[in-house]
CSV table of C-alpha atoms and ligand atoms in Angstrom, one decimal:
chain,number,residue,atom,x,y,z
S,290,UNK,CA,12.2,-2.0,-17.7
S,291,UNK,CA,10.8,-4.2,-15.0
S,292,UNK,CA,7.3,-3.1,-14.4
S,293,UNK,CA,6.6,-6.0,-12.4
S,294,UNK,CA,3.1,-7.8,-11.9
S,295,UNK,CA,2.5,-7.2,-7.9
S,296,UNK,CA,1.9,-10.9,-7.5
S,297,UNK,CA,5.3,-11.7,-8.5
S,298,UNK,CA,6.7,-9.4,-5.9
S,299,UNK,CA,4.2,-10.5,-2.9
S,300,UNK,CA,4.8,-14.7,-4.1
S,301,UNK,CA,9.0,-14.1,-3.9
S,302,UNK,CA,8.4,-12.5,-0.4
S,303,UNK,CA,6.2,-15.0,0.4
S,304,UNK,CA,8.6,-17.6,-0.3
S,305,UNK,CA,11.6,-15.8,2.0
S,306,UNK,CA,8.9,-14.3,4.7
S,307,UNK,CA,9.3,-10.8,4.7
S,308,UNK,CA,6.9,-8.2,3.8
S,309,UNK,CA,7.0,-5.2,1.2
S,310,UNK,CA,6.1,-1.8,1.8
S,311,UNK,CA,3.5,-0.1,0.0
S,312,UNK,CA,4.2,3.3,-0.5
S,313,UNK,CA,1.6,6.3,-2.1
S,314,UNK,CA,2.7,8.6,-3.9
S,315,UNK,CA,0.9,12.2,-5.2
S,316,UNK,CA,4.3,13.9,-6.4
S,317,UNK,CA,7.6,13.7,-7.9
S,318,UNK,CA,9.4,14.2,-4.9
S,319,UNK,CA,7.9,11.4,-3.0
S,320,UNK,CA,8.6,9.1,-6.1
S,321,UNK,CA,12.2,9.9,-6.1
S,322,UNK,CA,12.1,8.9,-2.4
S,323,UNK,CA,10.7,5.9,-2.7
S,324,UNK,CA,13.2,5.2,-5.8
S,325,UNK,CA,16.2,6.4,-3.8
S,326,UNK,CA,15.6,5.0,-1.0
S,327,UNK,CA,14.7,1.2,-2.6
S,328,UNK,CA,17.8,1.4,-4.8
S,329,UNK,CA,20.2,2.5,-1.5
S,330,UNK,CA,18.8,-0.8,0.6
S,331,UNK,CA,18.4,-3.0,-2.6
S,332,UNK,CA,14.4,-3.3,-2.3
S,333,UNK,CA,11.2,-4.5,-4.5
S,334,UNK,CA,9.1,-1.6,-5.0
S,335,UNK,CA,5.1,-1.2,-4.6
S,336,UNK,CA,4.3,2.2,-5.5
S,337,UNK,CA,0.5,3.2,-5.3
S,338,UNK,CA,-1.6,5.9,-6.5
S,339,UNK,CA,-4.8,6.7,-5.0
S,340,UNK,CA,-8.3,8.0,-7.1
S,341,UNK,CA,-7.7,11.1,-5.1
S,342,UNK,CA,-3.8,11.2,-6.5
S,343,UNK,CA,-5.1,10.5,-9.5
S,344,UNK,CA,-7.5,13.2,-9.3
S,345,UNK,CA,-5.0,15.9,-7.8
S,346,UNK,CA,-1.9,14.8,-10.9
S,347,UNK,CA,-4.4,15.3,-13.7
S,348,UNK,CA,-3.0,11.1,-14.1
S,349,UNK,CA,-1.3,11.7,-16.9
S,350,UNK,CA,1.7,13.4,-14.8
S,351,UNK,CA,1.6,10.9,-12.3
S,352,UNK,CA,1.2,8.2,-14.6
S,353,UNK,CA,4.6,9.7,-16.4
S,354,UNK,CA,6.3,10.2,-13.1
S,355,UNK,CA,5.5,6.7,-11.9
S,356,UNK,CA,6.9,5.8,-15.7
S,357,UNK,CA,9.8,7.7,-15.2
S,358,UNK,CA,10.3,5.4,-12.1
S,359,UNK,CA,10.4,2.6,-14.3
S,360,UNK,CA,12.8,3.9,-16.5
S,361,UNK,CA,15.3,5.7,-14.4
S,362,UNK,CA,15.8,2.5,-12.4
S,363,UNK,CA,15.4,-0.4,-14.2
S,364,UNK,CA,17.1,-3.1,-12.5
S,365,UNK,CA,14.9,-2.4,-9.7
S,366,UNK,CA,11.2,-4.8,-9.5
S,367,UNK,CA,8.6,-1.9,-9.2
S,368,UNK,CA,5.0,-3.1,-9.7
S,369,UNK,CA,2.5,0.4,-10.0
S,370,UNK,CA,-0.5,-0.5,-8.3
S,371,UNK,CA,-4.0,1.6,-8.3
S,372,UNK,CA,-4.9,2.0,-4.0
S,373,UNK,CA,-8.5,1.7,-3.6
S,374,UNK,CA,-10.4,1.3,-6.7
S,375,UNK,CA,-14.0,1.6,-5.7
S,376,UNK,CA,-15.2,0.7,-9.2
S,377,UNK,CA,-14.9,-1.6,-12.4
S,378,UNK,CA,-14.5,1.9,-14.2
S,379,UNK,CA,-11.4,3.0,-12.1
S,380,UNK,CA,-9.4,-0.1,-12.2
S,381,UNK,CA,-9.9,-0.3,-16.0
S,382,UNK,CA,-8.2,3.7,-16.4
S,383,UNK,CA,-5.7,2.3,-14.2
S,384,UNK,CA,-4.9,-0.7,-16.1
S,385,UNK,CA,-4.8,1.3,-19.4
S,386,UNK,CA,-2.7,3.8,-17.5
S,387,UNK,CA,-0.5,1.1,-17.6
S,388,UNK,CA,-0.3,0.0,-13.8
S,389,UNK,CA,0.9,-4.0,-13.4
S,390,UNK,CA,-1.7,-4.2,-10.3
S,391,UNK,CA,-5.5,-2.8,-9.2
S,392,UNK,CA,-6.9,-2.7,-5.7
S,393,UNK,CA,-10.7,-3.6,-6.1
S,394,UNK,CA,-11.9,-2.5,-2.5
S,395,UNK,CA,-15.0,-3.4,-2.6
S,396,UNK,CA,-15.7,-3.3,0.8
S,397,UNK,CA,-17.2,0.1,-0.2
S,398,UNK,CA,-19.6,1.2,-2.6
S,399,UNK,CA,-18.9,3.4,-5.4
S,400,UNK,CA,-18.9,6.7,-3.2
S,401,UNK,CA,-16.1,5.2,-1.1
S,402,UNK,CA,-18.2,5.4,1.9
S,403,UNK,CA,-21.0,3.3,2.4
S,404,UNK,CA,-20.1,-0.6,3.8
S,405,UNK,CA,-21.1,-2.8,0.9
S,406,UNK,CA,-22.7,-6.1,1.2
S,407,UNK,CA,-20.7,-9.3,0.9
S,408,UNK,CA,-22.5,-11.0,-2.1
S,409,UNK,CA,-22.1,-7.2,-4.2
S,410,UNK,CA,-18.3,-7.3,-2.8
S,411,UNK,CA,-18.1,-11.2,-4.5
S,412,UNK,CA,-19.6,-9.8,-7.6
S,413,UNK,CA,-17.5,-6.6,-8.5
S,414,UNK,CA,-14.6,-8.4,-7.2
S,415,UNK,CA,-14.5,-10.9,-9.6
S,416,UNK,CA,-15.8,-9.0,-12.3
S,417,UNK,CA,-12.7,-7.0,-12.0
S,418,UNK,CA,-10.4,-9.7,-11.9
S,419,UNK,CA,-12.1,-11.6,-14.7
S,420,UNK,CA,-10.2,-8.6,-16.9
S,421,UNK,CA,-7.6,-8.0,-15.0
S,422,UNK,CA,-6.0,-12.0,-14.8
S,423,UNK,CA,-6.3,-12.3,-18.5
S,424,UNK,CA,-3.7,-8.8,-19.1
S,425,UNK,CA,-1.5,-10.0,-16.2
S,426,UNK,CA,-2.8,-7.8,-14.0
S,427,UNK,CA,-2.8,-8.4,-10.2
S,428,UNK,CA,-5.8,-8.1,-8.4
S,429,UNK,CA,-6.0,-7.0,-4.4
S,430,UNK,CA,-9.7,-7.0,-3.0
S,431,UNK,CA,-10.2,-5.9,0.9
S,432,UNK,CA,-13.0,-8.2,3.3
S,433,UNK,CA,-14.2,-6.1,6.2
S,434,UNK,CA,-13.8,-2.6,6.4
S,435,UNK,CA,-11.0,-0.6,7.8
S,436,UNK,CA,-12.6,2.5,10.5
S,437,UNK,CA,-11.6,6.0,10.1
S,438,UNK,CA,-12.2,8.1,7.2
S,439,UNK,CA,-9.4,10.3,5.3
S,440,UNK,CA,-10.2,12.5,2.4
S,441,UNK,CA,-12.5,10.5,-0.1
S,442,UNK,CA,-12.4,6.9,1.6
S,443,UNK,CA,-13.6,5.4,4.5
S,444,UNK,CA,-17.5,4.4,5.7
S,445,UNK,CA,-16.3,6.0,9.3
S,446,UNK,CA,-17.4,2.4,10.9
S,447,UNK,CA,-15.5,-0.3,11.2
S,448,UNK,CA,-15.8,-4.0,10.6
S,449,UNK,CA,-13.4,-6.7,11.2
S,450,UNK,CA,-12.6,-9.1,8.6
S,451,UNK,CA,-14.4,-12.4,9.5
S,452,UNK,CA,-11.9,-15.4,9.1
S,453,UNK,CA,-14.4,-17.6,8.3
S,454,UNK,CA,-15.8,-16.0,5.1
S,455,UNK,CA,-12.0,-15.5,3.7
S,456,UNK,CA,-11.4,-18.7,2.0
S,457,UNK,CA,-15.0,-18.4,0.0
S,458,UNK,CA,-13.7,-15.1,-0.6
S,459,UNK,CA,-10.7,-16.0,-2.4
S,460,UNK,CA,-12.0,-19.0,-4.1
S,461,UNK,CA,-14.9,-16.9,-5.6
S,462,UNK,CA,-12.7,-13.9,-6.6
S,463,UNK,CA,-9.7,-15.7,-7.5
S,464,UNK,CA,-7.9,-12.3,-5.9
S,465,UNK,CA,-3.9,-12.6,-5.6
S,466,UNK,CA,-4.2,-10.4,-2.3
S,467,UNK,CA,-6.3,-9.8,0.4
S,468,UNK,CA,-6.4,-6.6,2.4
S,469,UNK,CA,-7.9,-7.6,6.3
S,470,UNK,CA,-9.4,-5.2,8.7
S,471,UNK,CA,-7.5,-5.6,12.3
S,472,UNK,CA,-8.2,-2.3,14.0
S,473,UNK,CA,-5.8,0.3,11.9
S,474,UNK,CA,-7.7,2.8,10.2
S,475,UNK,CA,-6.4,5.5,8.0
S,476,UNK,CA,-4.7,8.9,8.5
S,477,UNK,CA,-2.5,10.1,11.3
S,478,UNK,CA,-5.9,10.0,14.5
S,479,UNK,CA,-5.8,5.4,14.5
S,480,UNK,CA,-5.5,5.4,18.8
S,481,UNK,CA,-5.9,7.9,21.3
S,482,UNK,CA,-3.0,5.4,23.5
S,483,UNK,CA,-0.1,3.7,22.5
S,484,UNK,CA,-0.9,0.5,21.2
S,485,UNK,CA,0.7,-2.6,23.4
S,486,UNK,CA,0.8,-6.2,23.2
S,487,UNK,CA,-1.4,-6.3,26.3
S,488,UNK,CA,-4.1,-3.7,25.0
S,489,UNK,CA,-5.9,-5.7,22.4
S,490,UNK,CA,-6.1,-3.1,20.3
S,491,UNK,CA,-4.9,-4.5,17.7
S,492,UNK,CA,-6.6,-8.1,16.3
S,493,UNK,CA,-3.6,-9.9,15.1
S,494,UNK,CA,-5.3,-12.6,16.1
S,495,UNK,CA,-7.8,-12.8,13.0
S,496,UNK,CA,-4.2,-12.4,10.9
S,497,UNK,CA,-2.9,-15.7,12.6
S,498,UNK,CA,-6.9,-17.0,12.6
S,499,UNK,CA,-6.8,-16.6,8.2
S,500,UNK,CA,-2.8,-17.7,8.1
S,501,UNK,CA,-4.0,-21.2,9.5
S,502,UNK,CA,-7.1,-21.4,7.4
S,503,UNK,CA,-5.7,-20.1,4.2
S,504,UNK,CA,-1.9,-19.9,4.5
S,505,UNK,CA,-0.6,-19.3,0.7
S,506,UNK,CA,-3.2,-16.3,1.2
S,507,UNK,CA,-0.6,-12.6,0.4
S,508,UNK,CA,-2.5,-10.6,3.3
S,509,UNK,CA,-2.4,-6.5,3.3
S,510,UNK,CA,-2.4,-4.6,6.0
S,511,UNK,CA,-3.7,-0.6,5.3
S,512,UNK,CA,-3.3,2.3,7.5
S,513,UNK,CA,-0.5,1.0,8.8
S,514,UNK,CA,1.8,4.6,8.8
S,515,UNK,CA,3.4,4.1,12.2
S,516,UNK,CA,3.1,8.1,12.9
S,517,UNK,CA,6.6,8.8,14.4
S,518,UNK,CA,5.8,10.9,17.3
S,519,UNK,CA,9.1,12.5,16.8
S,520,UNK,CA,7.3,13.9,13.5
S,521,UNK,CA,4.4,15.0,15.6
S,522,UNK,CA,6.4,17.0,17.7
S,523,UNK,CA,8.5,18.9,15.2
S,524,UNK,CA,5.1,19.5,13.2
S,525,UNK,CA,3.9,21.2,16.9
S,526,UNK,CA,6.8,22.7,17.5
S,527,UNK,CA,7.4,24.8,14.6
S,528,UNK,CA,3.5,25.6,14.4
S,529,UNK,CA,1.4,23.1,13.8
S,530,UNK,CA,-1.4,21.5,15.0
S,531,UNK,CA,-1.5,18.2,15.3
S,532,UNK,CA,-3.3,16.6,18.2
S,533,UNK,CA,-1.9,13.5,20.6
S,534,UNK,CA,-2.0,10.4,18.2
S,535,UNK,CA,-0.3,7.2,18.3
S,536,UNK,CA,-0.3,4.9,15.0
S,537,UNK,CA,0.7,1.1,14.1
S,538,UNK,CA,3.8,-0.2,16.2
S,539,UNK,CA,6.3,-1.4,14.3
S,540,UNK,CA,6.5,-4.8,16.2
S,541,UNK,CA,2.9,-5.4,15.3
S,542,UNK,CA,3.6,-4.9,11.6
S,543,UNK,CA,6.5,-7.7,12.2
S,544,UNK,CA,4.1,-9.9,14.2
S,545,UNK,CA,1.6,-9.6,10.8
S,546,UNK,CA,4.1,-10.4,8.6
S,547,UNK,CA,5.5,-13.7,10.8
S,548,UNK,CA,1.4,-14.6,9.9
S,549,UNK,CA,1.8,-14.1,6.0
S,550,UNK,CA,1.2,-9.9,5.9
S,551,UNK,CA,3.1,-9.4,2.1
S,552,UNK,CA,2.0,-5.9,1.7
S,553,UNK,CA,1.9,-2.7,4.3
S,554,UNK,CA,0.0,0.0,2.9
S,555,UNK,CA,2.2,3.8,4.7
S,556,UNK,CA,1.3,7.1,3.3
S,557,UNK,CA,0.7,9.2,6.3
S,558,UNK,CA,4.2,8.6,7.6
S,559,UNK,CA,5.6,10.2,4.6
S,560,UNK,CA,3.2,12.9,4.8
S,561,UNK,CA,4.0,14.0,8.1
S,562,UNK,CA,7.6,13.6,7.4
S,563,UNK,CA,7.0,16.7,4.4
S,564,UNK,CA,4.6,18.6,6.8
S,565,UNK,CA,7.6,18.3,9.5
S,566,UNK,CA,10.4,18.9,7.6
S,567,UNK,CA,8.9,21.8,5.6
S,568,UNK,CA,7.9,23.8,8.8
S,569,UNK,CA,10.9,23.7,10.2
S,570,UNK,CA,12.8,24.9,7.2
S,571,UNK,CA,10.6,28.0,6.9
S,572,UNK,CA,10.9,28.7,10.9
S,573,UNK,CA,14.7,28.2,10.4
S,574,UNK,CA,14.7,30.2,6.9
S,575,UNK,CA,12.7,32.5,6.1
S,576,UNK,CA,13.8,34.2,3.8
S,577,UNK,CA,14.0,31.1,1.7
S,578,UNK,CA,11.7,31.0,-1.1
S,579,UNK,CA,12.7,28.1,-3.7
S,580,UNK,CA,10.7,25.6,-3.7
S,581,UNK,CA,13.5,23.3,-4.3
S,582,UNK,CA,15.2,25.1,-0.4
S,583,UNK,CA,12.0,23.0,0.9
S,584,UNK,CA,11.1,20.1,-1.2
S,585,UNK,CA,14.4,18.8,-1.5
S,586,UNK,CA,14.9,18.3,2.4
S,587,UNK,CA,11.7,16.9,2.3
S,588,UNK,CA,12.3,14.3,-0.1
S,589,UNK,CA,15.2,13.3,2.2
S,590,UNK,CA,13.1,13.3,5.2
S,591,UNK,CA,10.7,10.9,2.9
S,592,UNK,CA,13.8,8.7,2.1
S,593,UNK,CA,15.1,8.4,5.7
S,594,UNK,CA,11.0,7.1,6.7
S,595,UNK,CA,11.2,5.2,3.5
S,596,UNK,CA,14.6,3.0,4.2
S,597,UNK,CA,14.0,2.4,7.7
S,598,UNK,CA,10.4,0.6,6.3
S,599,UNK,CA,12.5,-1.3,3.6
S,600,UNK,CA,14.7,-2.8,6.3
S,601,UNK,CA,12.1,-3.3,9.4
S,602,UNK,CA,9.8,-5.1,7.0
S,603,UNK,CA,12.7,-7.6,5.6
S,604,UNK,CA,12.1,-6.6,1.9
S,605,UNK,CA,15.9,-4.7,2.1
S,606,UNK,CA,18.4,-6.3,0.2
S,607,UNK,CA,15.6,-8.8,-2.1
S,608,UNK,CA,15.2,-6.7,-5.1
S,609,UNK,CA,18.2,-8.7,-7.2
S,610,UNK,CA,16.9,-12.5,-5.6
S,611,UNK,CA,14.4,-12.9,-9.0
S,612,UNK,CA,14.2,-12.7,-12.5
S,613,UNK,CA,11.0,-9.9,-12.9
S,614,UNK,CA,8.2,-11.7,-14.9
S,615,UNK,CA,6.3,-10.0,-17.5
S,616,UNK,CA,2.4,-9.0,-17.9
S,617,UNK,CA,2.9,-11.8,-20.4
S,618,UNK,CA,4.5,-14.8,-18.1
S,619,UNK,CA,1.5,-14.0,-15.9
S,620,UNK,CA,-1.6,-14.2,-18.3
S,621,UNK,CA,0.0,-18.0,-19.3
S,622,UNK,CA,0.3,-18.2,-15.1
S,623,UNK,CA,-3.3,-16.9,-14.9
S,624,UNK,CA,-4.5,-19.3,-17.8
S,625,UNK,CA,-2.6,-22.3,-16.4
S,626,UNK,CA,-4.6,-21.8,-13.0
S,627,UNK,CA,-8.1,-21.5,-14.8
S,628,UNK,CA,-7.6,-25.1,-16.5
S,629,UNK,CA,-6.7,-26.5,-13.1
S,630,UNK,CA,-8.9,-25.3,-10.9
S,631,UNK,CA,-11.8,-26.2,-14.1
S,632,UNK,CA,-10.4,-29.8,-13.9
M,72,G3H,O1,-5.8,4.8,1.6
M,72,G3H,C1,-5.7,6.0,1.6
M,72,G3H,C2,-4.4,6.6,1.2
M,72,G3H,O2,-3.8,7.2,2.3
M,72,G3H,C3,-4.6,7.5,0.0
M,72,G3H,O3,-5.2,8.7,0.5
M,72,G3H,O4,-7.0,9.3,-1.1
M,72,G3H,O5,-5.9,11.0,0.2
M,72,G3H,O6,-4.7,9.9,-1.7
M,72,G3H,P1,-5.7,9.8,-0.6
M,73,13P,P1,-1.9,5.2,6.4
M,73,13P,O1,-2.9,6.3,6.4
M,73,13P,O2,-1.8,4.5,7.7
M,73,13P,O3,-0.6,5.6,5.9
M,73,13P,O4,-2.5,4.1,5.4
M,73,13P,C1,-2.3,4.2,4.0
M,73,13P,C2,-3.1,3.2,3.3
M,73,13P,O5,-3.7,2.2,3.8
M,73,13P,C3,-3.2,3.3,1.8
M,73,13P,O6,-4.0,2.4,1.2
M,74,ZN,ZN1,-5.7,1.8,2.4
């Protein structure tokens, strides 16, 4: 097995300066993408599921298929992380799902909406590391909050993480991550133009700001699917819908990790890249009718998305660099770090 603690994975690619991808998953299919395509390039693996994926797998067949992961590959570093917990309740299913790492966001309140204040954000933050550190268990939290709004999360405004109020942050929550609002948002609709250097639209100056105030901080960047506009036009073209949209460059994703980004949180890439490729088998077949005549090009499409991120964010070629540490090596890790910063 290696079911690896995140913070394992994020400290070795701190230490060489690349970044990992995060990648959702809701499905077998996209699993076996993410597998595939990590064991082809030779990358650590940070597979997430969402409360909604949760919700829509029933858990206990995502939680198997996420297993299966595990199993199937196990030379491979694969930490199974929980993507926006919005409560103490949710991380705890998570962890006794058996995932090595919990995203606390509470930037939102419970309903995954409404902006939550700082102080409460201190409070449920640490309360859900204070039992997640002693299993071994890696804790993200997320200062500011992204805009947008997909499915179940999002407030809808958006407010930037404030450099200044990190380093409290992270002392008071002890989190091994931190996920930073810049400007992305989630879902496929993040700018109406193509994001440039020049444009601004983009803060990746509060990335550099929080590198040089806290730099052994892991940062995580979310909505940060680059929406391939080649996607967008096959989803039009063979009948879809999709309306002129322009997502995270892929230089900017680079530029976050030169500042200490370990973690880049992509789901709507890989959901586009089923949409796309599904519509154009049925234009081009249709008289097909397997499942299989569709998923399994599908899960390729997945892959090809999935590869390219492995290699543009540097974590290609890493997963063999480090002996994977247990749930185990970490609560002693976790303990040591309580007695010393209690000295
Ligand atoms: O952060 C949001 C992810 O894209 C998960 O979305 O809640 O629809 O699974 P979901
Ligand atoms: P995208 O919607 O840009 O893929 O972002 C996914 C994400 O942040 C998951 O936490
Ligand atoms: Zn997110």
């Amino acid at each position: 097995m290696p079911l690896v603690p995140m913070r394992q994975i994020l400290d070795e690619a701190a230490k060489k300066g690349y970044g990992v991808p995060h990648f959702n998953v809701n499905n077998m299919e996209q699993a076996q993408a993410i597998m595939r395509g990590a064991e082809e390039v030779k990358s650590p693996v940070i597979m997430a599921a969402s409360k909604g994926a949760l919700k829509y797998s029933d858990m206990l067949f995502l939680r198997n298929i996420m297993g299966a992961c595990v199993e199937r590959y196990p030379k491979i570093p694969i930490a199974l992380h929980l993507d926006h917990g919005t409560s103490v309740d949710i991380c705890k299913t998570a962890i006794d799902l058996g995932f090595s790492s919990v995203m606390m966001d509470g930037s939102l309140e419970e309903d995954g909406k409404t902006p939550r204040s700082y102080d409460d954000n201190i409070a449920v933050t640490r309360e859900v590391v204070n039992f997640s550190h002693p299993l071994g268990i890696t804790v993200e939290g997320e200062l500011g909050c992204l805009g947008g709004i997909e499915d179940d999360i999002g407030s809808g405004e958006e407010k930037l993480t404030n450099p200044d109020q990190v380093k409290e942050f992270v002392e008071k929550t002890k989190v091994d991550a931190l996920a930073v609002s810049i400007g992305t948002s989630h879902g496929a609709y993040k700018f109406k133009i193509q994001p440039d250097p020049d444009k601004n639209l983009l803060a990746m100056n509060i990335i550099r700001r929080i590198h040089e105030l806290c730099p052994n901080l892991h940062m995580v960047m979310h909505g940060s699917s680059s929406v391939p506009q080649e996607l967008i036009a096959q989803i039009n073209r063979y009948g879809g819908n999709i309306k002129e949209t322009y997502g995270v460059p892929l230089w900017a994703i680079k530029e976050g990790i030169y500042a200490g980004v370990r973690k880049v949180n992509v789901d709507t890439d890989l959901r586009l890249a089923v949409t796309a490729t599904i519509r154009k088998v049925f234009h081009d077949s249709p008289e097909a009718f397997d499942p299989r005549k569709y998923l399994g090009p599908a899960r390729d499409a997945m892959k090809t998305i999935i590869i390219e991120r492995y290699n543009t964010f540097g974590s290609a070629g890493h997963a063999y660099d480090y002996e994977p540490k247990t749930l185990e090596d970490m609560k002693i890790f976790y303990e040591e770090n309580e007695l010393k910063s209690s000295e």
